[in-house]
Short mmCIF file of C-alpha atoms in Angstrom, two decimals:
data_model
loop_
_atom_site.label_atom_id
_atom_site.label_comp_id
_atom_site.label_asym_id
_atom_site.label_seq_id
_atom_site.Cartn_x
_atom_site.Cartn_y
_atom_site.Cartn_z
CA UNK T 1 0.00 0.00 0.00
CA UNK T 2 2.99 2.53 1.06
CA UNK T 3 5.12 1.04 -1.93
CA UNK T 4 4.72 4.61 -4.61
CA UNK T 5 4.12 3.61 -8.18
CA UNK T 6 6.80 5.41 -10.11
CA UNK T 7 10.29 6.12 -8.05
CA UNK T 8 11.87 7.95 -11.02
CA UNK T 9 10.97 8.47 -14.50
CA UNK T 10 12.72 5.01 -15.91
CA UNK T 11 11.52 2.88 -12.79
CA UNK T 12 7.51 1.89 -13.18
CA UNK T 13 7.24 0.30 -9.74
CA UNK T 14 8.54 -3.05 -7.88
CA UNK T 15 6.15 -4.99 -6.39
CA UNK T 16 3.77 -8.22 -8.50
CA UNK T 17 0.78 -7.67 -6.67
CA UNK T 18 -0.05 -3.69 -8.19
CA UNK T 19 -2.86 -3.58 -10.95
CA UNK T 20 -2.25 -0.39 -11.73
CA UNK T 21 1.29 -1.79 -13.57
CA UNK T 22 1.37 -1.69 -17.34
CA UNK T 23 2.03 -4.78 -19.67
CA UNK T 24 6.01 -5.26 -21.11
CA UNK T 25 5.78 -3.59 -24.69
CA UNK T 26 7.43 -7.08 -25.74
CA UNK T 27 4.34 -8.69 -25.90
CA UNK T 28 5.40 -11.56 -22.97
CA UNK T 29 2.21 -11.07 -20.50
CA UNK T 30 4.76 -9.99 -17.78
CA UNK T 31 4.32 -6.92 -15.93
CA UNK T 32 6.45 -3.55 -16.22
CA UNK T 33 8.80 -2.48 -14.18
CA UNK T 34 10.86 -0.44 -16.55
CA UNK T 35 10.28 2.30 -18.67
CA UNK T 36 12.74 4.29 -21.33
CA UNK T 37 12.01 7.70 -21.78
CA UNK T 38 13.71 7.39 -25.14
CA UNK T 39 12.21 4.80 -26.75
CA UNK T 40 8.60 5.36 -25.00
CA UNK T 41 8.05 1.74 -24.33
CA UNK T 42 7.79 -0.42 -20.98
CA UNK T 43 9.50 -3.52 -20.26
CA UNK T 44 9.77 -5.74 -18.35
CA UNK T 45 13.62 -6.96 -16.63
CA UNK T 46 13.66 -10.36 -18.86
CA UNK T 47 13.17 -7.99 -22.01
CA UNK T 48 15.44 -5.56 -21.38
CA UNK T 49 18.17 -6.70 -23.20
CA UNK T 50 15.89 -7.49 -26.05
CA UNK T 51 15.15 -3.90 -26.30
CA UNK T 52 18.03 -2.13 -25.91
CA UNK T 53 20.56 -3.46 -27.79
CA UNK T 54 23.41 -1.45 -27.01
CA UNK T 55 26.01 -3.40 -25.79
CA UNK T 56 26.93 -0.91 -22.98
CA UNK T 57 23.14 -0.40 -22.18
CA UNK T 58 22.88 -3.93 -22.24
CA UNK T 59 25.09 -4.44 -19.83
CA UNK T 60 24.02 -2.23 -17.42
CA UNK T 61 20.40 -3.48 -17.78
CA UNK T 62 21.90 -6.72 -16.53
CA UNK T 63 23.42 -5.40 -14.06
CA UNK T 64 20.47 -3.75 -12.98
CA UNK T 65 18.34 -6.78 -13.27
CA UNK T 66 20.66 -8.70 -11.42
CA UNK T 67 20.60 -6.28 -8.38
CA UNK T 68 16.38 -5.63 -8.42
CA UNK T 69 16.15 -9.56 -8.42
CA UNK T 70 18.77 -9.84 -5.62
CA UNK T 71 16.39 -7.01 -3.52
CA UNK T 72 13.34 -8.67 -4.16
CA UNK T 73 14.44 -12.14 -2.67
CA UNK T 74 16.20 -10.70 -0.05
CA UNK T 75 13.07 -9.10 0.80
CA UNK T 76 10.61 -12.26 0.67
CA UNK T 77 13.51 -14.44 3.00
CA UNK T 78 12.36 -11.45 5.59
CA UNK T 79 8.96 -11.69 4.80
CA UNK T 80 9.20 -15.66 4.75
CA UNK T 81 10.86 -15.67 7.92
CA UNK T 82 8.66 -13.93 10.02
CA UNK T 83 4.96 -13.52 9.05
CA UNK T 84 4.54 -10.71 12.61
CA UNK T 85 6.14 -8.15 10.18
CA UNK T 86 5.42 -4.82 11.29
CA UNK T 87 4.75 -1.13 8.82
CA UNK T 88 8.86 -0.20 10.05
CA UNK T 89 10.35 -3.44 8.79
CA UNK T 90 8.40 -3.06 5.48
CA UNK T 91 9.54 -0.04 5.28
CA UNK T 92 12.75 -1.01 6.17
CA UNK T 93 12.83 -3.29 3.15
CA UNK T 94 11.23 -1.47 0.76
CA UNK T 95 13.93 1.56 1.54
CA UNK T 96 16.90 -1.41 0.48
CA UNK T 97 15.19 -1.81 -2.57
CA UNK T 98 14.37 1.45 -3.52
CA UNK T 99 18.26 2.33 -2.72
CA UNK T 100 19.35 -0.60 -4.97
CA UNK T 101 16.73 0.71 -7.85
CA UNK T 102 18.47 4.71 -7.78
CA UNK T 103 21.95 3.12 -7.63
CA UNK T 104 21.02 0.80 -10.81
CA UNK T 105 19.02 3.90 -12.45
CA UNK T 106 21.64 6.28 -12.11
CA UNK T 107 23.87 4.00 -13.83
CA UNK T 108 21.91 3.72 -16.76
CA UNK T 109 22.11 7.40 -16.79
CA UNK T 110 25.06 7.90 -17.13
CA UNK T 111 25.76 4.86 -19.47
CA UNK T 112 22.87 6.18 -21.89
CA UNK T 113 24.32 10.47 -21.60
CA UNK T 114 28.10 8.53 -22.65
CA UNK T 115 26.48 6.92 -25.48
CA UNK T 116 24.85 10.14 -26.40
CA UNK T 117 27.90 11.63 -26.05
CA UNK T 118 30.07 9.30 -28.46
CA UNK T 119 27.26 9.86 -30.52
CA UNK T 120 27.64 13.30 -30.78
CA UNK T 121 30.75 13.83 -31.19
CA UNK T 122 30.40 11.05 -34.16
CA UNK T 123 27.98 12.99 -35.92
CA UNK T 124 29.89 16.26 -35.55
CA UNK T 125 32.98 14.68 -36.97
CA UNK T 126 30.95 13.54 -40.29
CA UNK T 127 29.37 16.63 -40.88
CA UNK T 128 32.82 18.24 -41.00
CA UNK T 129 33.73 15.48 -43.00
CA UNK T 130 30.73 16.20 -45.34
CA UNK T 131 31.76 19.89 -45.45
CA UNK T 132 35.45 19.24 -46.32
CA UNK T 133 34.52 17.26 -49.02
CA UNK T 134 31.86 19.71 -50.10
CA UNK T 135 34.91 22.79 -50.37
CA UNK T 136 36.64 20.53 -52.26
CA UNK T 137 34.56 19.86 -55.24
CA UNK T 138 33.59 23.59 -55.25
CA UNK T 139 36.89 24.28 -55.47
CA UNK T 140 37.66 21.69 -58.61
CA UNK T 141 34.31 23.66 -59.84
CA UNK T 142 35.26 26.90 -59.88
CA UNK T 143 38.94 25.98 -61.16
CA UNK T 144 37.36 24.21 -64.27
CA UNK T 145 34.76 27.25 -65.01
CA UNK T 146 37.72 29.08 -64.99
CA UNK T 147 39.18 26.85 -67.46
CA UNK T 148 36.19 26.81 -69.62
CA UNK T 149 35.68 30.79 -69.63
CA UNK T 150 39.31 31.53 -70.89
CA UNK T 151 39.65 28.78 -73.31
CA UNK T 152 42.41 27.51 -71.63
CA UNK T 153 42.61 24.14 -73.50
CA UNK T 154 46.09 23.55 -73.06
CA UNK T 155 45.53 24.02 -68.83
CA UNK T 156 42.46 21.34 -69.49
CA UNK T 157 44.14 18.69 -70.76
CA UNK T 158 46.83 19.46 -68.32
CA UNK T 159 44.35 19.04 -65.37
CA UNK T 160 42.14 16.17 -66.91
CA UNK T 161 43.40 13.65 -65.52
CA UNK T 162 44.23 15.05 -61.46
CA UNK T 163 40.54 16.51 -62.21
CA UNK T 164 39.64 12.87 -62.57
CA UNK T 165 41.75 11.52 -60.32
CA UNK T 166 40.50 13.85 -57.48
CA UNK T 167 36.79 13.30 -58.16
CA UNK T 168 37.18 9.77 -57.45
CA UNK T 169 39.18 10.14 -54.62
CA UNK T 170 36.13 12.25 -53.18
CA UNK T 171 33.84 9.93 -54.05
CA UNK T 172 36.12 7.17 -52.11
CA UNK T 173 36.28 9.29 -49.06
CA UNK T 174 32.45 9.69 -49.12
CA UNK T 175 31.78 6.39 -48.84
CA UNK T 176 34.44 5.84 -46.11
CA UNK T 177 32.49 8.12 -43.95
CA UNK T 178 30.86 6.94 -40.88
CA UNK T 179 27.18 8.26 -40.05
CA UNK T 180 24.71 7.76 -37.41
CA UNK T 181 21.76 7.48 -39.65
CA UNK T 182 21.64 6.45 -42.59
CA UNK T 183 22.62 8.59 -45.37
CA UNK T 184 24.11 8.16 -49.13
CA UNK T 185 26.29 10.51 -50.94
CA UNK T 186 26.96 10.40 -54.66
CA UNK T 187 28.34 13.47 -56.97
CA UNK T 188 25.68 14.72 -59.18
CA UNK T 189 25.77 15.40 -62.42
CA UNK T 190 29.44 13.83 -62.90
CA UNK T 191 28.65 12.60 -66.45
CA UNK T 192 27.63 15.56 -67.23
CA UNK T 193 30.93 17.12 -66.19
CA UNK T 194 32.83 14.58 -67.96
CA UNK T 195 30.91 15.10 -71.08
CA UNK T 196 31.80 18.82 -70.48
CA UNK T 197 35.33 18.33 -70.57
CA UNK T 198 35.29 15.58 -73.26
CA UNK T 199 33.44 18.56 -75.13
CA UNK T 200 35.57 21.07 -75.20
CA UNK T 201 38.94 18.77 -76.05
CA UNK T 202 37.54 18.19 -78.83
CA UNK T 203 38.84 21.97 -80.14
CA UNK T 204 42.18 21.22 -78.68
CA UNK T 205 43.28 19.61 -82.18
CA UNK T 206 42.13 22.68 -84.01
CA UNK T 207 44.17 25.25 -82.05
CA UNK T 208 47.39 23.30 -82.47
CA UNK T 209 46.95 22.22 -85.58
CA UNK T 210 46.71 26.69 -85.94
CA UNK T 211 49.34 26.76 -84.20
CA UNK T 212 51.45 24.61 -85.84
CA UNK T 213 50.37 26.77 -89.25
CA UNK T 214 52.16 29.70 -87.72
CA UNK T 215 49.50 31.08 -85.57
CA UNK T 216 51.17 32.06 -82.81
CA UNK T 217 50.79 33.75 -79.60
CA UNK T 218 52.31 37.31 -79.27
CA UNK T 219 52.89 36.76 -75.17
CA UNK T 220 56.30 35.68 -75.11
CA UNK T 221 59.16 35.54 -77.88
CA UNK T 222 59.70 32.94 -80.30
CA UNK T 223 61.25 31.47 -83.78
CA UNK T 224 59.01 31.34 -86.92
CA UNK T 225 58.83 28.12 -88.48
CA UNK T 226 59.05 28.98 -92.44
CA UNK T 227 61.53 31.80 -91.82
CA UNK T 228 63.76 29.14 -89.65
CA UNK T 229 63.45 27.43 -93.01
CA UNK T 230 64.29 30.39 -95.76
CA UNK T 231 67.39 31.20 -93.40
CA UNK T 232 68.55 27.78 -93.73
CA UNK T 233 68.08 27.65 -97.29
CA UNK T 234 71.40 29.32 -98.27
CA UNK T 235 73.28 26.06 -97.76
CA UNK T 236 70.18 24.07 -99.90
CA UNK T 237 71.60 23.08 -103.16
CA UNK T 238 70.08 24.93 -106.40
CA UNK T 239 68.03 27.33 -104.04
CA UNK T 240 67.11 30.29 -105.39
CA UNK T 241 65.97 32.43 -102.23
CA UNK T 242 67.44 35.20 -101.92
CA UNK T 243 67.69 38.05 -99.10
CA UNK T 244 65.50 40.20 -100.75
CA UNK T 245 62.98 37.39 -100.51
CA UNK T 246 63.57 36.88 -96.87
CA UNK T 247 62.91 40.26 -96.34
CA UNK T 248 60.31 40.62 -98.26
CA UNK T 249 58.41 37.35 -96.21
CA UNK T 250 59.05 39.22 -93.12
CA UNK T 251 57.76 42.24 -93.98
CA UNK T 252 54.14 40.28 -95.12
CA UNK T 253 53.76 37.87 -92.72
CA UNK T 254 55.01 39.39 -89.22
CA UNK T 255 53.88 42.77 -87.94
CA UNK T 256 56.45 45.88 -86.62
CA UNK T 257 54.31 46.85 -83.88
CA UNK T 258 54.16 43.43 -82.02
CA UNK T 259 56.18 43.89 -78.89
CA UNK T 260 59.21 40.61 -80.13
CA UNK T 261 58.98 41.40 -83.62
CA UNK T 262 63.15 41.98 -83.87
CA UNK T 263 63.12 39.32 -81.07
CA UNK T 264 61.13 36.41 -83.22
CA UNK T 265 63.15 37.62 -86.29
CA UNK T 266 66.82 37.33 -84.53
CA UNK T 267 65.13 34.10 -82.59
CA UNK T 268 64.71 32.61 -86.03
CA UNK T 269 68.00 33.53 -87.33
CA UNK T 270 69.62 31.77 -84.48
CA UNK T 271 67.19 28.73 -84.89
CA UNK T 272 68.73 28.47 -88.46
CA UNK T 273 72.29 28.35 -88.10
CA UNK T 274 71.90 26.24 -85.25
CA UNK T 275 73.88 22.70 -85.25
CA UNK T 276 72.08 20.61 -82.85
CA UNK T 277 74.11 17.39 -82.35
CA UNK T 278 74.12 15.47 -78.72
CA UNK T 279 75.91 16.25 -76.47
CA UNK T 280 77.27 19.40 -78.46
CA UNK T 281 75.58 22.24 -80.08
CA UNK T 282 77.30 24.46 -81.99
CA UNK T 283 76.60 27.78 -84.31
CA UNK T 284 76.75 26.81 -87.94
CA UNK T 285 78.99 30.56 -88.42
CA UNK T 286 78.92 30.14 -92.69
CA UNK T 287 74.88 31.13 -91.91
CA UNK T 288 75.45 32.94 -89.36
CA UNK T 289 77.40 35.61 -91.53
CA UNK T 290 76.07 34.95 -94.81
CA UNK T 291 72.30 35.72 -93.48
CA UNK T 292 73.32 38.91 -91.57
CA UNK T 293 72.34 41.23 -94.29
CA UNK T 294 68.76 40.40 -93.35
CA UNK T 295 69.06 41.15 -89.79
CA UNK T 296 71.09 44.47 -90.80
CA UNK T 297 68.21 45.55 -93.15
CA UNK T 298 65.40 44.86 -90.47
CA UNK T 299 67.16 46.53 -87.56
CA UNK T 300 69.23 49.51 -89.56
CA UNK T 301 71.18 50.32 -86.51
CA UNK T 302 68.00 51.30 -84.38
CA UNK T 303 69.30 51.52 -80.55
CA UNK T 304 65.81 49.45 -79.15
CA UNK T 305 66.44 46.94 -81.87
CA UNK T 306 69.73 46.54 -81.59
CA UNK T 307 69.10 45.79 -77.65
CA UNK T 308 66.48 43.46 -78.48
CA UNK T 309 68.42 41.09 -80.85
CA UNK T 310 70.82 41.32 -77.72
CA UNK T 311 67.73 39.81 -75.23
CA UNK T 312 66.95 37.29 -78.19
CA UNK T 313 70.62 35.65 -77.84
CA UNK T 314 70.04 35.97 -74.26
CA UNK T 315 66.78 33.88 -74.55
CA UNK T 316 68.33 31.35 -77.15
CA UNK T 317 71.18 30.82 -75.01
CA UNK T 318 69.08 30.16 -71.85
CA UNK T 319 66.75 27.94 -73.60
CA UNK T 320 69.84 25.98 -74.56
CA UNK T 321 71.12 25.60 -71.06
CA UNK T 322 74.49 27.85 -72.04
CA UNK T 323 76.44 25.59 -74.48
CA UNK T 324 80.04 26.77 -73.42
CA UNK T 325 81.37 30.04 -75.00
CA UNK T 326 78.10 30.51 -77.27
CA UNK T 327 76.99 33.49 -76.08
CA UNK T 328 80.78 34.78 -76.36
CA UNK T 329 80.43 33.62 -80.13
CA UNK T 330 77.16 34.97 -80.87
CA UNK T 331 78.39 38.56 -79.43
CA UNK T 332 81.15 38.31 -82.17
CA UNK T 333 79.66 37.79 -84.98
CA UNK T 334 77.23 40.23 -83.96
CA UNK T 335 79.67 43.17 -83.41
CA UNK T 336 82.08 41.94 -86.30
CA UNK T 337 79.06 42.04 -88.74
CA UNK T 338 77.80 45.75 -87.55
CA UNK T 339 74.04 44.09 -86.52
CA UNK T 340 74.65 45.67 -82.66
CA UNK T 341 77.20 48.52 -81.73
CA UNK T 342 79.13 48.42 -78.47
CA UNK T 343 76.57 50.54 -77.15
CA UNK T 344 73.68 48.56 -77.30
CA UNK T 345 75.85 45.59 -75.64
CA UNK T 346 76.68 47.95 -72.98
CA UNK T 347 73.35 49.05 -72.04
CA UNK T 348 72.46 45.15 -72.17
CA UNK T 349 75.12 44.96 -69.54
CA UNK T 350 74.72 48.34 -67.13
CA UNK T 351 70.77 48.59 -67.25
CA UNK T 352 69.34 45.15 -67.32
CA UNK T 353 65.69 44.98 -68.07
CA UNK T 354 63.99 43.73 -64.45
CA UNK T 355 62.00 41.45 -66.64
CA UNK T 356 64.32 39.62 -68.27
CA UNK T 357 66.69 38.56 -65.89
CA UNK T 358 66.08 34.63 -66.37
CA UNK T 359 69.93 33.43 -67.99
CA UNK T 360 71.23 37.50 -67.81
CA UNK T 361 73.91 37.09 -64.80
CA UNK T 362 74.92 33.58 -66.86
CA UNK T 363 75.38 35.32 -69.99
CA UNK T 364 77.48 38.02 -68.66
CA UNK T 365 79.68 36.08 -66.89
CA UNK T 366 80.19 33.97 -70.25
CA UNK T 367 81.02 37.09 -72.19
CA UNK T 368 83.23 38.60 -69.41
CA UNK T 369 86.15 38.55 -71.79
CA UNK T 370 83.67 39.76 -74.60
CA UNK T 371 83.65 43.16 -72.38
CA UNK T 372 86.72 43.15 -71.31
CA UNK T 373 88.21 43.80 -74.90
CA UNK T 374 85.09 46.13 -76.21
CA UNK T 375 85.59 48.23 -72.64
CA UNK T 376 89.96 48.23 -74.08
CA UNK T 377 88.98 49.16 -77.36
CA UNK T 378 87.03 51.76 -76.53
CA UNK T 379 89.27 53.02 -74.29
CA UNK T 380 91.97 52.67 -77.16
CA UNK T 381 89.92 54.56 -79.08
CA UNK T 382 89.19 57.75 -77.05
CA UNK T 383 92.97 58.13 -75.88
CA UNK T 384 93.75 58.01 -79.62
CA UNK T 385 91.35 60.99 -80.53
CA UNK T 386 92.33 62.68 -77.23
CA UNK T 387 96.16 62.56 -79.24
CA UNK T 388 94.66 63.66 -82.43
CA UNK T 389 92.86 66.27 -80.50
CA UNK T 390 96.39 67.48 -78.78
#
């Protein structure tokens, strides 16, 4: 009669005799004793571990079980063993079991706020997971739109395959991920992407086939194929091109106001009387000197132009990784054939352009000597008019 129906909001009540119990939510006829708060069901102790199956939980459920049974037959030896029980014995008892009951519940507490815990800190660790992934495929988006909006073909076929490579990889670490529901993740839309970039390689073949017709870009020096080939032709046997003719190509087919135009010219010069034979290359000087005339009638002595051709042997040199005492050659011929006076070479020297410095402090160091004798000459020269002058 004294015994209260509920002592705490998992515990229903302990004793067999109470009709106001409810039925285990297992469907076994027994009567409640335990209720979770999570799951909303009753139970009874047999069927706890049939409803929680936590392995932790479990556990403590036993445990639990275990003590509740111990409390109850402890309390029926007392009632067995004398029948002239009085209210303060019963309550006596009843206080044990209670005691047992709170010690058992409070262990469940704190079992089921760890799991709750772990699973927390589970589910935060996904989503961050989910949202790392997430940056990265925006991140491969935006670098492709990029792509797409400059017609940057050659960067696209560069990057097709780590594009590939790194959209699987996401797609791997997606599935790797741990959740505590339920959830798929899949990359929408990929064939489309694919399809995308399948799409636009297919102009790739045009451009270079352009390019390789002599359209070429105006961003950074370089030699022209079919002049490469008319300066060569003076060696050719029975050729009848002429300087004139050279000339004449340049002037129709490459344009004075592009910013390498003596650069691509002098570029293509050098291309020509190139001798490219592993491990040695070598200037082919018969060219070299019989071709000058063409290079004299496009720069006529212009100071810029005569600095440029300076920057193109500077760029064919570097390109060449500095064949030993090139550049010294190249400077010869050069000054020997009038193309670039001492003070272009000087200026080249004293006032380096800041953006062209990639193979300049290698040069000049390979022409030291070159300087060394213009720097006497002239010298020579102004102590002779200084006698003249006296």
């Amino acid at each position: 009669k004294d015994t209260p129906q509920s002592y705490h909001h998992l515990f229903l009540g302990m004793t067999s005799n109470n009709s106001d119990f409810l039925e285990c939510s297992n469907n076994c006829s027994a009567k409640a004793v335990l209720s979770c708060k999570k799951c909303e069901i009753n139970y009874c102790l047999k069927c706890s571990h049939i409803v929680h199956e936590q392995p932790a939980l479990k556990n403590k459920l036993e445990s639990a079980q275990s003590s509740v049974e111990k409390a109850f037959e402890d309390a029926e030896k007392v009632v067995s063993s004398n029948k002239n029980l009085n209210k303060d014995k019963i309550t006596v008892v009843f206080t044990c079991i209670r005691a047992a009951v709170d010690t058992c519940e409070r262990e469940l507490n704190e079992c089921i706020d760890n799991i709750d815990d772990n699973n927390k800190e589970k589910l935060e660790k996904y989503q961050q997971n989910v949202t790392d992934a997430t940056l990265k495929l925006e991140q491969y988006r935006k670098e492709l739109e990029n792509i797409l909006v400059n017609n940057n073909y050659e960067m696209l076929l560069q990057s097709r395959e780590n594009l590939t490579e790194n959209i699987d990889q996401i797609e791997k670490d997606l599935e790797k991920l741990e959740s505590s529901v339920d959830i798929r993740f899949t990359i929408e839309n990929i064939d489309n992407l694919q399809a995308a970039v399948n799409d636009a390689l297919k102009t790739v073949k045009i451009v270079q086939k352009q390019v390789e017709l002599g359209s070429f870009s105006s961003h950074s020096p370089h030699a022209d194929p079919q002049l490469v080939k008319l300066f060569k032709s003076v060696n050719d046997q029975g050729t009848t091109i002429t300087d004139p003719e050279i000339i004449t190509y340049i002037r129709e087919h490459m344009d004075p106001s592009e910013k390498f135009y003596i650069r691509n010219i002098v570029l293509s010069y050098l291309e020509a009387c190139l001798i490219n034979r592993d491990p040695q290359k070598k200037i082919q000087e018969d060219i070299a000197k019989k071709r000058m005339t063409v290079l004299n009638a496009i720069i006529e002595h212009k100071p810029e132009a005569e600095i440029q051709a300076v920057y193109a042997i500077q760029n064919f040199v570097n390109k060449l990784e500095h064949p030993p005492k090139m550049a010294q050659l190249l400077f010869d011929i050069f000054y020997d054939e009038e193309c670039v006076s001492e003070d272009a070479f000087f200026e080249w020297l004293r006032n380096p352009d800041q953006s062209e410095t990639e193979g300049h402090a290698i040069v000049e160091i390979s022409t030291k000597d070159f300087f060394t004798w213009l720097q006497q000459a002239e010298t020579e020269v102004e102590e002779g008019e200084e006698e003249e002058g006296s």
